[in-house]
mmCIF file of C-alpha atoms and ligand atoms in Angstrom:
data_model
loop_
_atom_site.group_PDB
_atom_site.id
_atom_site.type_symbol
_atom_site.label_atom_id
_atom_site.label_comp_id
_atom_site.label_asym_id
_atom_site.label_seq_id
_atom_site.Cartn_x
_atom_site.Cartn_y
_atom_site.Cartn_z
ATOM 1 C CA SER A 12 -18.294 16.458 -0.905
ATOM 2 C CA TYR A 13 -16.931 16.035 -4.543
ATOM 3 C CA ASP A 14 -13.858 18.764 -3.275
ATOM 4 C CA ILE A 15 -13.146 16.994 -0.661
ATOM 5 C CA LEU A 16 -12.809 13.461 -2.223
ATOM 6 C CA LYS A 17 -10.860 15.501 -5.071
ATOM 7 C CA SER A 18 -8.133 15.661 -2.514
ATOM 8 C CA LYS A 19 -8.120 12.468 -0.716
ATOM 9 C CA PHE A 20 -8.271 10.626 -4.246
ATOM 10 C CA ARG A 21 -5.156 12.334 -4.414
ATOM 11 C CA GLY A 22 -3.411 12.647 -1.640
ATOM 12 C CA CYS A 23 -3.436 8.210 -1.333
ATOM 13 C CA LEU A 24 -2.579 8.124 -4.696
ATOM 14 C CA LEU A 25 0.458 10.534 -4.043
ATOM 15 C CA GLY A 26 0.799 9.538 -0.904
ATOM 16 C CA SER A 27 1.408 6.144 -2.791
ATOM 17 C CA LEU A 28 3.668 7.357 -4.804
ATOM 18 C CA LEU A 29 5.979 10.224 -2.349
ATOM 19 C CA GLY A 30 6.379 6.100 -0.167
ATOM 20 C CA ASP A 31 7.810 4.669 -3.336
ATOM 21 C CA CYS A 32 10.013 7.303 -4.574
ATOM 22 C CA LEU A 33 11.597 8.701 -1.495
ATOM 23 C CA GLY A 34 11.679 5.397 0.200
ATOM 24 C CA ALA A 35 13.353 3.505 -2.355
ATOM 25 C CA PRO A 36 17.143 5.027 -1.849
ATOM 26 C CA PHE A 37 16.851 2.183 1.322
ATOM 27 C CA GLU A 38 15.552 -0.260 0.332
ATOM 28 C CA GLY A 39 16.508 -3.524 1.969
ATOM 29 C CA ASP A 40 18.631 -1.290 4.549
ATOM 30 C CA ASN A 41 19.254 -2.609 8.593
ATOM 31 C CA MET A 42 18.581 1.212 10.125
ATOM 32 C CA THR A 43 20.485 1.905 13.136
ATOM 33 C CA THR A 44 20.130 5.928 15.363
ATOM 34 C CA GLY A 45 22.325 7.138 12.807
ATOM 35 C CA ASP A 46 20.520 6.330 9.994
ATOM 36 C CA LYS A 47 17.151 7.702 11.275
ATOM 37 C CA LEU A 48 18.859 11.281 11.621
ATOM 38 C CA VAL A 49 20.172 10.670 8.289
ATOM 39 C CA ILE A 50 16.819 9.810 7.251
ATOM 40 C CA LYS A 51 15.185 13.116 8.720
ATOM 41 C CA ASN A 52 17.739 15.106 7.058
ATOM 42 C CA TYR A 53 17.330 13.927 3.544
ATOM 43 C CA LEU A 54 13.629 14.292 3.652
ATOM 44 C CA ASP A 55 13.880 18.002 5.357
ATOM 45 C CA LYS A 56 16.622 18.796 2.566
ATOM 46 C CA LEU A 57 13.625 17.678 -0.014
ATOM 47 C CA GLU A 58 11.501 19.678 1.626
ATOM 48 C CA GLU A 59 13.281 22.970 0.780
ATOM 49 C CA PRO A 60 11.862 25.057 -1.671
ATOM 50 C CA GLY A 61 14.743 25.151 -4.310
ATOM 51 C CA PHE A 62 16.494 22.320 -3.497
ATOM 52 C CA LYS A 63 17.708 20.775 -7.145
ATOM 53 C CA CYS A 64 18.426 17.078 -6.967
ATOM 54 C CA PRO A 65 17.451 14.469 -10.023
ATOM 55 C CA PHE A 66 14.042 13.479 -10.246
ATOM 56 C CA LYS A 67 13.721 9.885 -7.690
ATOM 57 C CA PRO A 68 12.649 6.976 -9.810
ATOM 58 C CA TYR A 69 10.124 4.807 -8.836
ATOM 59 C CA THR A 70 9.697 1.113 -8.718
ATOM 60 C CA ASP A 71 7.441 -2.026 -9.503
ATOM 61 C CA ASP A 72 4.717 -0.694 -6.990
ATOM 62 C CA THR A 73 3.742 2.451 -8.353
ATOM 63 C CA ALA A 74 4.316 0.844 -11.782
ATOM 64 C CA MET A 75 1.679 -1.767 -10.854
ATOM 65 C CA THR A 76 -0.568 1.424 -9.087
ATOM 66 C CA ARG A 77 -1.061 2.838 -12.328
ATOM 67 C CA SER A 78 -2.118 -0.031 -14.681
ATOM 68 C CA VAL A 79 -4.984 -0.697 -11.646
ATOM 69 C CA ALA A 80 -6.072 2.463 -12.032
ATOM 70 C CA LYS A 81 -5.240 2.883 -15.766
ATOM 71 C CA ALA A 82 -8.233 -0.848 -16.192
ATOM 72 C CA LEU A 83 -10.718 1.116 -13.702
ATOM 73 C CA ILE A 84 -10.665 3.990 -15.327
ATOM 74 C CA ASP A 85 -10.640 2.338 -19.251
ATOM 75 C CA LYS A 86 -13.239 -0.711 -18.587
ATOM 76 C CA PRO A 87 -16.189 0.157 -16.524
ATOM 77 C CA GLU A 88 -16.936 -3.251 -15.578
ATOM 78 C CA PRO A 89 -13.499 -4.832 -13.502
ATOM 79 C CA ASP A 90 -11.663 -7.116 -16.136
ATOM 80 C CA PHE A 91 -9.293 -8.806 -14.869
ATOM 81 C CA LYS A 92 -7.594 -10.229 -17.761
ATOM 82 C CA PHE A 93 -6.722 -6.791 -19.093
ATOM 83 C CA LEU A 94 -5.702 -6.002 -15.959
ATOM 84 C CA ALA A 95 -2.832 -8.959 -16.618
ATOM 85 C CA LYS A 96 -2.095 -7.543 -20.244
ATOM 86 C CA LEU A 97 -1.064 -3.994 -18.349
ATOM 87 C CA PHE A 98 0.311 -5.884 -15.800
ATOM 88 C CA VAL A 99 2.729 -8.060 -18.005
ATOM 89 C CA LYS A 100 3.019 -4.875 -20.352
ATOM 90 C CA GLU A 101 4.491 -2.562 -18.402
ATOM 91 C CA TYR A 102 6.605 -4.677 -17.183
ATOM 92 C CA PHE A 103 8.126 -5.500 -19.987
ATOM 93 C CA LEU A 104 8.661 -2.313 -21.367
ATOM 94 C CA GLU A 105 10.649 -1.167 -18.354
ATOM 95 C CA PRO A 106 11.153 -4.854 -16.008
ATOM 96 C CA ASN A 107 13.805 -3.310 -14.272
ATOM 97 C CA ARG A 108 11.639 -1.714 -11.994
ATOM 98 C CA GLY A 109 13.204 -3.833 -8.741
ATOM 99 C CA TYR A 110 10.432 -6.075 -9.127
ATOM 100 C CA GLY A 111 9.888 -10.197 -7.172
ATOM 101 C CA GLN A 112 10.974 -12.955 -8.957
ATOM 102 C CA ASN A 113 7.834 -14.842 -8.580
ATOM 103 C CA VAL A 114 6.156 -12.230 -10.206
ATOM 104 C CA VAL A 115 7.903 -12.246 -13.346
ATOM 105 C CA SER A 116 7.506 -15.765 -13.585
ATOM 106 C CA VAL A 117 3.850 -15.386 -13.371
ATOM 107 C CA PHE A 118 4.270 -12.169 -16.332
ATOM 108 C CA GLN A 119 6.489 -15.435 -18.663
ATOM 109 C CA LYS A 120 3.350 -18.253 -17.862
ATOM 110 C CA LEU A 121 0.565 -15.257 -18.797
ATOM 111 C CA ARG A 122 2.284 -14.449 -22.133
ATOM 112 C CA GLN A 123 2.973 -17.496 -22.761
ATOM 113 C CA ASN A 124 -0.932 -19.103 -22.009
ATOM 114 C CA LYS A 125 -1.898 -15.701 -24.178
ATOM 115 C CA PHE A 126 -4.346 -14.937 -20.996
ATOM 116 C CA GLU A 127 -6.335 -17.632 -21.320
ATOM 117 C CA ASP A 128 -6.694 -17.632 -17.071
ATOM 118 C CA VAL A 129 -5.317 -15.177 -15.734
ATOM 119 C CA PHE A 130 -5.003 -16.251 -12.003
ATOM 120 C CA LYS A 131 -3.594 -19.834 -13.106
ATOM 121 C CA PRO A 132 0.140 -18.665 -13.528
ATOM 122 C CA ALA A 133 -0.138 -17.014 -10.121
ATOM 123 C CA SER A 134 -2.143 -20.122 -8.947
ATOM 124 C CA GLU A 135 0.991 -22.837 -9.324
ATOM 125 C CA GLN A 136 3.990 -21.037 -7.989
ATOM 126 C CA PHE A 137 4.930 -22.069 -4.264
ATOM 127 C CA ASN A 138 4.057 -25.674 -5.564
ATOM 128 C CA GLY A 139 0.975 -24.236 -5.271
ATOM 129 C CA SER A 140 0.189 -22.378 -2.006
ATOM 130 C CA GLY A 141 0.869 -18.994 -4.230
ATOM 131 C CA SER A 142 2.616 -16.190 -3.314
ATOM 132 C CA LEU A 143 2.669 -14.339 0.225
ATOM 133 C CA GLY A 144 4.766 -11.236 -0.622
ATOM 134 C CA ASN A 145 3.796 -7.687 0.343
ATOM 135 C CA GLY A 146 2.763 -6.593 -4.350
ATOM 136 C CA GLY A 147 -0.986 -7.814 -3.939
ATOM 137 C CA ALA A 148 -0.727 -5.289 -1.091
ATOM 138 C CA MET A 149 1.446 -1.924 -2.687
ATOM 139 C CA ARG A 150 -0.474 -2.205 -5.501
ATOM 140 C CA ILE A 151 -4.579 -2.057 -4.555
ATOM 141 C CA ALA A 152 -5.219 1.976 -3.911
ATOM 142 C CA PRO A 153 -6.899 2.156 -6.760
ATOM 143 C CA VAL A 154 -9.600 -0.482 -6.105
ATOM 144 C CA ALA A 155 -9.706 1.167 -2.846
ATOM 145 C CA LEU A 156 -10.791 4.595 -4.143
ATOM 146 C CA TYR A 157 -13.095 3.390 -6.807
ATOM 147 C CA TYR A 158 -15.059 1.716 -4.959
ATOM 148 C CA PHE A 159 -14.593 3.543 -1.867
ATOM 149 C CA ASP A 160 -18.767 3.240 -1.396
ATOM 150 C CA LYS A 161 -19.762 -0.775 -2.665
ATOM 151 C CA TYR A 162 -17.825 -2.209 0.083
ATOM 152 C CA ASN A 163 -18.601 -6.432 -1.067
ATOM 153 C CA ILE A 164 -17.583 -4.755 -4.537
ATOM 154 C CA MET A 165 -14.479 -3.535 -3.993
ATOM 155 C CA ILE A 166 -13.811 -7.081 -1.447
ATOM 156 C CA ASP A 167 -14.386 -9.004 -4.453
ATOM 157 C CA VAL A 168 -12.415 -6.991 -6.476
ATOM 158 C CA VAL A 169 -9.829 -6.929 -5.211
ATOM 159 C CA THR A 170 -9.712 -9.763 -4.323
ATOM 160 C CA ASN A 171 -9.195 -10.871 -7.670
ATOM 161 C CA ALA A 172 -6.729 -7.972 -8.577
ATOM 162 C CA THR A 173 -4.571 -9.037 -6.759
ATOM 163 C CA LYS A 174 -5.088 -12.713 -7.201
ATOM 164 C CA ILE A 175 -3.492 -12.539 -10.728
ATOM 165 C CA THR A 176 0.210 -12.443 -9.175
ATOM 166 C CA HIS A 177 -0.754 -13.713 -4.923
ATOM 167 C CA THR A 178 -3.304 -16.613 -4.325
ATOM 168 C CA ASN A 179 -1.394 -16.920 -1.067
ATOM 169 C CA PRO A 180 -4.011 -15.568 1.505
ATOM 170 C CA LEU A 181 -1.774 -13.987 3.198
ATOM 171 C CA GLY A 182 -0.535 -12.708 0.624
ATOM 172 C CA VAL A 183 -4.646 -11.879 -0.225
ATOM 173 C CA ASN A 184 -5.121 -10.963 3.495
ATOM 174 C CA GLY A 185 -2.617 -8.135 3.501
ATOM 175 C CA ALA A 186 -4.085 -6.656 0.423
ATOM 176 C CA LEU A 187 -7.490 -6.718 1.904
ATOM 177 C CA LEU A 188 -6.262 -4.938 4.742
ATOM 178 C CA GLN A 189 -4.407 -2.414 3.077
ATOM 179 C CA SER A 190 -7.348 -1.185 1.050
ATOM 180 C CA ILE A 191 -10.497 -1.342 4.294
ATOM 181 C CA ALA A 192 -7.365 1.057 6.377
ATOM 182 C CA ILE A 193 -7.113 3.186 2.928
ATOM 183 C CA GLN A 194 -11.470 3.037 2.791
ATOM 184 C CA GLU A 195 -11.621 4.273 5.821
ATOM 185 C CA CYS A 196 -9.399 7.360 5.956
ATOM 186 C CA LEU A 197 -11.386 7.600 3.005
ATOM 187 C CA LEU A 198 -14.726 8.373 5.312
ATOM 188 C CA GLU A 199 -12.793 9.249 7.834
ATOM 189 C CA PRO A 200 -13.149 13.330 9.012
ATOM 190 C CA GLN A 201 -10.648 16.299 7.586
ATOM 191 C CA GLY A 202 -10.486 17.717 10.437
ATOM 192 C CA GLU A 203 -10.959 16.426 13.514
ATOM 193 C CA LYS A 204 -7.772 14.215 15.090
ATOM 194 C CA LEU A 205 -8.609 10.621 14.451
ATOM 195 C CA ASN A 206 -9.045 8.209 17.570
ATOM 196 C CA VAL A 207 -6.810 5.716 16.657
ATOM 197 C CA HIS A 208 -8.126 3.029 19.044
ATOM 198 C CA ASN A 209 -11.521 3.298 17.252
ATOM 199 C CA PHE A 210 -9.731 3.253 13.739
ATOM 200 C CA VAL A 211 -7.919 -0.279 14.747
ATOM 201 C CA LYS A 212 -11.047 -2.194 16.460
ATOM 202 C CA LYS A 213 -13.225 -2.211 13.280
ATOM 203 C CA LEU A 214 -9.782 -3.252 10.698
ATOM 204 C CA LEU A 215 -10.218 -6.246 13.613
ATOM 205 C CA ASP A 216 -13.401 -6.241 13.189
ATOM 206 C CA LYS A 217 -13.293 -7.017 9.510
ATOM 207 C CA MET A 218 -10.033 -8.456 9.135
ATOM 208 C CA LYS A 219 -11.930 -11.448 11.173
ATOM 209 C CA VAL A 220 -14.574 -12.315 7.629
ATOM 210 C CA PHE A 221 -11.489 -13.414 5.966
ATOM 211 C CA GLU A 222 -9.392 -15.192 8.218
ATOM 212 C CA TYR A 223 -12.212 -17.245 9.892
ATOM 213 C CA GLU A 224 -13.105 -17.899 5.685
ATOM 214 C CA ASP A 225 -9.876 -19.442 5.197
ATOM 215 C CA GLU A 226 -9.413 -21.497 8.288
ATOM 216 C CA ASP A 227 -9.950 -24.981 6.972
ATOM 217 C CA ASP A 228 -7.396 -27.024 9.034
ATOM 218 C CA LEU A 229 -8.319 -29.221 11.793
ATOM 219 C CA ASP A 230 -7.095 -28.529 14.343
ATOM 220 C CA GLY A 231 -9.126 -26.458 16.421
ATOM 221 C CA VAL A 232 -6.679 -23.709 16.483
ATOM 222 C CA ILE A 233 -8.830 -21.104 14.634
ATOM 223 C CA GLU A 234 -5.137 -18.993 13.112
ATOM 224 C CA GLU A 235 -6.059 -14.909 12.850
ATOM 225 C CA PRO A 236 -2.896 -13.612 11.233
ATOM 226 C CA TYR A 237 -3.658 -10.350 10.466
ATOM 227 C CA ARG A 238 -5.570 -9.878 13.797
ATOM 228 C CA GLU A 239 -3.009 -11.081 15.850
ATOM 229 C CA LYS A 240 -0.914 -8.168 14.183
ATOM 230 C CA LEU A 241 -3.618 -5.939 14.794
ATOM 231 C CA LEU A 242 -4.173 -5.975 18.038
ATOM 232 C CA THR A 243 0.071 -6.120 18.003
ATOM 233 C CA VAL A 244 -0.615 -2.608 16.884
ATOM 234 C CA GLN A 245 -3.257 -1.363 18.889
ATOM 235 C CA ASN A 246 -1.276 -2.489 22.358
ATOM 236 C CA LEU A 247 2.293 -0.638 20.602
ATOM 237 C CA LEU A 248 0.110 2.447 20.074
ATOM 238 C CA LEU A 249 -0.675 2.008 23.943
ATOM 239 C CA ARG A 250 2.735 1.490 25.502
ATOM 240 C CA THR A 251 5.228 4.649 25.894
ATOM 241 C CA TYR A 252 9.572 2.995 24.858
ATOM 242 C CA ASP A 253 11.975 3.740 24.373
ATOM 243 C CA GLN A 254 13.144 5.027 20.800
ATOM 244 C CA ASP A 255 15.424 2.391 20.164
ATOM 245 C CA GLU A 256 14.051 -0.200 22.093
ATOM 246 C CA LEU A 257 9.975 0.649 20.471
ATOM 247 C CA TYR A 258 12.240 0.840 17.035
ATOM 248 C CA ASP A 259 13.127 -3.429 17.757
ATOM 249 C CA GLU A 260 10.263 -4.045 19.324
ATOM 250 C CA ILE A 261 8.205 -2.769 15.684
ATOM 251 C CA LEU A 262 11.304 -5.015 14.380
ATOM 252 C CA GLU A 263 10.607 -7.803 16.383
ATOM 253 C CA THR A 264 6.487 -8.072 16.220
ATOM 254 C CA LEU A 265 5.370 -6.736 12.855
ATOM 255 C CA GLY A 266 8.631 -6.922 10.270
ATOM 256 C CA ASN A 267 9.436 -4.740 7.636
ATOM 257 C CA SER A 268 10.462 -7.712 4.750
ATOM 258 C CA ILE A 269 8.696 -8.151 1.657
ATOM 259 C CA VAL A 270 6.328 -11.278 3.119
ATOM 260 C CA ALA A 271 2.620 -8.999 3.370
ATOM 261 C CA LEU A 272 1.828 -10.773 7.022
ATOM 262 C CA ASN A 273 5.792 -9.257 7.897
ATOM 263 C CA SER A 274 4.479 -5.105 5.887
ATOM 264 C CA VAL A 275 0.857 -3.633 5.757
ATOM 265 C CA PRO A 276 0.261 -3.600 9.785
ATOM 266 C CA THR A 277 3.468 -2.067 9.623
ATOM 267 C CA ALA A 278 2.216 -0.219 7.318
ATOM 268 C CA VAL A 279 -0.573 0.623 9.096
ATOM 269 C CA TYR A 280 0.777 1.038 12.027
ATOM 270 C CA CYS A 281 3.256 4.072 11.195
ATOM 271 C CA PHE A 282 0.568 6.398 10.128
ATOM 272 C CA LEU A 283 -1.969 5.271 13.549
ATOM 273 C CA LYS A 284 1.905 5.951 15.595
ATOM 274 C CA ALA A 285 1.984 9.248 13.755
ATOM 275 C CA CYS A 286 -1.375 9.576 14.427
ATOM 276 C CA ALA A 287 -1.647 9.804 17.935
ATOM 277 C CA GLU A 288 1.570 12.297 18.586
ATOM 278 C CA THR A 289 0.241 14.479 16.990
ATOM 279 C CA PRO A 290 -3.491 16.686 14.770
ATOM 280 C CA ASP A 291 -1.277 18.670 12.553
ATOM 281 C CA LEU A 292 -1.963 16.930 9.169
ATOM 282 C CA ARG A 293 0.861 17.914 7.427
ATOM 283 C CA ASN A 294 3.303 16.795 10.686
ATOM 284 C CA ILE A 295 0.885 13.392 9.941
ATOM 285 C CA PHE A 296 2.063 12.656 6.409
ATOM 286 C CA ARG A 297 5.397 13.647 6.533
ATOM 287 C CA ASN A 298 6.533 11.870 9.963
ATOM 288 C CA THR A 299 4.381 8.282 8.833
ATOM 289 C CA ILE A 300 6.821 8.019 5.834
ATOM 290 C CA GLU A 301 10.014 8.802 7.938
ATOM 291 C CA TYR A 302 8.855 6.039 10.371
ATOM 292 C CA ALA A 303 7.758 3.754 7.592
ATOM 293 C CA ILE A 304 11.648 4.432 5.939
ATOM 294 C CA GLY A 305 13.102 4.707 9.447
ATOM 295 C CA LEU A 306 11.978 1.029 10.066
ATOM 296 C CA GLY A 307 14.202 -0.580 7.227
ATOM 297 C CA GLY A 308 13.930 -3.892 5.076
ATOM 298 C CA ASP A 309 11.297 -3.189 3.060
ATOM 299 C CA THR A 310 11.343 0.491 2.879
ATOM 300 C CA ASP A 311 9.561 1.849 -1.034
ATOM 301 C CA THR A 312 6.558 -1.362 -0.907
ATOM 302 C CA ILE A 313 6.446 0.050 4.063
ATOM 303 C CA ALA A 314 6.480 3.226 2.761
ATOM 304 C CA SER A 315 4.206 3.238 -0.279
ATOM 305 C CA MET A 316 1.666 1.702 1.825
ATOM 306 C CA ALA A 317 1.520 3.558 4.498
ATOM 307 C CA GLY A 318 1.811 7.029 2.485
ATOM 308 C CA ALA A 319 -1.891 5.786 0.621
ATOM 309 C CA ILE A 320 -2.981 4.958 3.680
ATOM 310 C CA ALA A 321 -1.928 8.744 5.181
ATOM 311 C CA GLY A 322 -2.872 10.847 2.062
ATOM 312 C CA ALA A 323 -6.615 9.279 1.679
ATOM 313 C CA TYR A 324 -7.012 10.187 5.460
ATOM 314 C CA VAL A 325 -4.801 13.683 5.355
ATOM 315 C CA GLY A 326 -5.550 14.866 1.461
ATOM 316 C CA GLU A 327 -3.929 16.652 -1.289
ATOM 317 C CA GLU A 328 -3.298 20.213 0.905
ATOM 318 C CA ASN A 329 -1.298 18.246 3.864
ATOM 319 C CA LEU A 330 1.373 17.528 0.736
ATOM 320 C CA ASN A 331 4.446 18.778 1.343
ATOM 321 C CA VAL A 332 4.700 20.215 -2.260
ATOM 322 C CA ASN A 333 8.803 20.301 -2.512
ATOM 323 C CA LEU A 334 8.299 16.207 -1.866
ATOM 324 C CA VAL A 335 5.798 16.415 -4.639
ATOM 325 C CA ARG A 336 7.913 17.874 -6.834
ATOM 326 C CA HIS A 337 11.140 14.906 -6.207
ATOM 327 C CA CYS A 338 8.865 12.551 -7.489
ATOM 328 C CA GLU A 339 8.178 10.786 -10.966
ATOM 329 C CA LYS A 340 5.423 10.605 -12.899
ATOM 330 C CA HIS A 341 3.517 13.148 -9.754
ATOM 331 C CA ASN A 342 1.488 14.897 -12.591
ATOM 332 C CA GLU A 343 0.698 11.522 -14.458
ATOM 333 C CA ILE A 344 -0.186 10.802 -10.481
ATOM 334 C CA ILE A 345 -2.359 14.280 -9.800
ATOM 335 C CA GLU A 346 -4.196 13.139 -13.677
ATOM 336 C CA MET A 347 -4.699 9.298 -12.411
ATOM 337 C CA ALA A 348 -6.440 9.825 -9.123
ATOM 338 C CA ASP A 349 -8.898 12.960 -11.455
ATOM 339 C CA ASN A 350 -9.892 10.654 -13.526
ATOM 340 C CA LEU A 351 -10.565 8.149 -11.562
ATOM 341 C CA LEU A 352 -12.648 10.027 -9.770
ATOM 342 C CA ALA A 353 -14.298 10.808 -12.708
ATOM 343 C CA ALA A 354 -15.143 7.670 -14.072
ATOM 344 C CA ARG A 355 -16.479 6.162 -10.774
ATOM 345 C CA GLN A 356 -19.745 9.046 -11.284
ATOM 346 C CA GLU A 357 -20.397 6.655 -14.124
ATOM 347 C CA ILE A 358 -20.225 3.245 -12.230
HETATM 348 P P1 8NA B 1106 7.315 -11.642 -5.328
HETATM 349 O O1 8NA B 1106 4.758 -12.279 -4.891
HETATM 350 O O2 8NA B 1106 7.587 -12.458 -5.710
HETATM 351 O O3 8NA B 1106 7.381 -12.449 -4.368
HETATM 352 C C1 8NA B 1106 8.183 -11.530 -3.696
HETATM 353 C C2 8NA B 1106 9.094 -12.071 -2.968
HETATM 354 O O4 8NA B 1106 8.711 -13.357 -1.429
HETATM 355 C C3 8NA B 1106 9.709 -14.064 -3.442
HETATM 356 O O5 8NA B 1106 10.647 -14.252 -4.677
HETATM 357 C C4 8NA B 1106 9.823 -14.678 -2.104
HETATM 358 O O6 8NA B 1106 11.389 -15.187 -2.265
HETATM 359 C C5 8NA B 1106 9.524 -15.077 -1.901
HETATM 360 N N1 8NA B 1106 7.487 -15.821 -1.422
HETATM 361 C C6 8NA B 1106 7.499 -15.287 -1.688
HETATM 362 N N2 8NA B 1106 5.314 -15.978 -1.471
HETATM 363 C C7 8NA B 1106 5.913 -17.050 -1.529
HETATM 364 C C8 8NA B 1106 6.099 -18.363 -0.947
HETATM 365 N N3 8NA B 1106 4.749 -18.663 -0.715
HETATM 366 N N4 8NA B 1106 7.462 -19.578 0.278
HETATM 367 C C9 8NA B 1106 8.069 -18.552 -0.278
HETATM 368 N N5 8NA B 1106 8.416 -18.100 -0.581
HETATM 369 C C10 8NA B 1106 8.072 -16.548 -0.710
HETATM 370 O O7 8NA B 1106 6.861 -10.212 -5.246
HETATM 371 P P2 8NA B 1106 5.888 -8.886 -5.086
HETATM 372 O O8 8NA B 1106 4.924 -8.509 -5.865
HETATM 373 O O9 8NA B 1106 5.196 -10.172 -3.677
HETATM 374 O O10 8NA B 1106 6.761 -7.520 -4.695
HETATM 375 C C11 8NA B 1106 7.509 -8.138 -3.147
HETATM 376 C C12 8NA B 1106 8.749 -7.355 -2.842
HETATM 377 O O11 8NA B 1106 8.689 -7.295 -3.968
HETATM 378 C C13 8NA B 1106 8.013 -5.651 -2.915
HETATM 379 O O12 8NA B 1106 9.127 -5.111 -2.509
HETATM 380 C C14 8NA B 1106 8.407 -5.091 -3.439
HETATM 381 O O13 8NA B 1106 9.533 -3.839 -4.042
HETATM 382 C C15 8NA B 1106 9.896 -6.546 -4.869
HETATM 383 N N6 8NA B 1106 11.412 -6.014 -4.141
HETATM 384 C C16 8NA B 1106 11.617 -6.664 -2.962
HETATM 385 C C17 8NA B 1106 13.134 -6.120 -3.084
HETATM 386 C C18 8NA B 1106 13.823 -6.776 -1.559
HETATM 387 O O14 8NA B 1106 14.672 -7.373 -1.516
HETATM 388 N N7 8NA B 1106 13.197 -6.001 -0.222
HETATM 389 C C19 8NA B 1106 13.936 -5.465 -4.092
HETATM 390 C C20 8NA B 1106 12.719 -5.533 -5.033
HETATM 391 C C21 8NA B 1106 12.478 -5.535 -5.337
HETATM 392 MG MG1 MG B 1107 9.736 -1.638 -5.396
HETATM 393 MG MG1 MG B 1108 -5.864 -24.542 12.331
HETATM 394 MG MG1 MG B 1109 10.340 -2.782 -2.568
#
């Protein structure tokens, strides 16, 4: 129904904001067992009703997500030139949000070429191989929401929205995996315990198409890096570990870096681990971002992606209001989620 969708749209975009704002202070850190306790205490403190502190600023992840949402709200048909212009305008207004270096040089080229071909600058990066960073995936949530019941269009729009900055198949497929995970969560009923193994199976099935199409080398070996990561997710969910051992295993197999392949499956895993451990929707959201931040590395982006997935599953009412209140522009994000839902009624 409309009310459930509204809650899930808000939960998803707020989840993305919270992961970014709350994860950003730890970006690039290597975490010890002690640090994980620090993160738990930090989140507990922020959840206290009366606790006061300066707001937690968002970074490039949210800046770009906001542009993606705005493009969908303002233009009835997908308009990638308009989206590229929004990215560039936003970057030059606030360049200090922690953008990746490749992205900055793509923005400079786009502006120099007056947006003549919005996919060309990105395709020329890294000697023509294109960026495989997680910057496409980190901003894709609004597309997954807007087209959640139009799968083929979603895939097409995700691909093109990503290619404005990230043309490497690993960058694009990371955005596709993230959007598919969000879309699945939107379709999932809220009340029932998530079957995490069925969830991974659905992702495995859907990713097959993209990785197979990308296979163009002649060694006869079909490389399916995202599907391999998802099989690892499946194994990690089945095995019981000592906490420290598990942590090392996650970092070794899934990763925590700015590379999409080493962060999008990690975000999916954080969400599924939280779901496997408890049916309590409030704990699922909180634990998802706590796990993501606790891994260290690209904490803002992994927590943002994991938060978007978890938020789309649990809905706004299962995000702690005090965590929300500490994040920059949370009211604008709620309004954006509502406008996105309203805009899609017209397509
Ligand atoms: P991006 O496209 O600039 O990629 C990020 C970096 O990944 C690049 O600057 C390169 O160093 C490297 N890279 C990407 N593709 C290739 C390639 N084909 N060959 C060699 N190196 C490559 O940025 P993005 O939009 O993907 O963003 C990724 C992350 O950067 C996000 O976490 C975002 O928040 C930002 N960021 C990361 C850090 C950090 O150190 N963890 C700090 C600030 C900002
Ligand atoms: Mg960031
Ligand atoms: Mg091969
Ligand atoms: Mg980041």
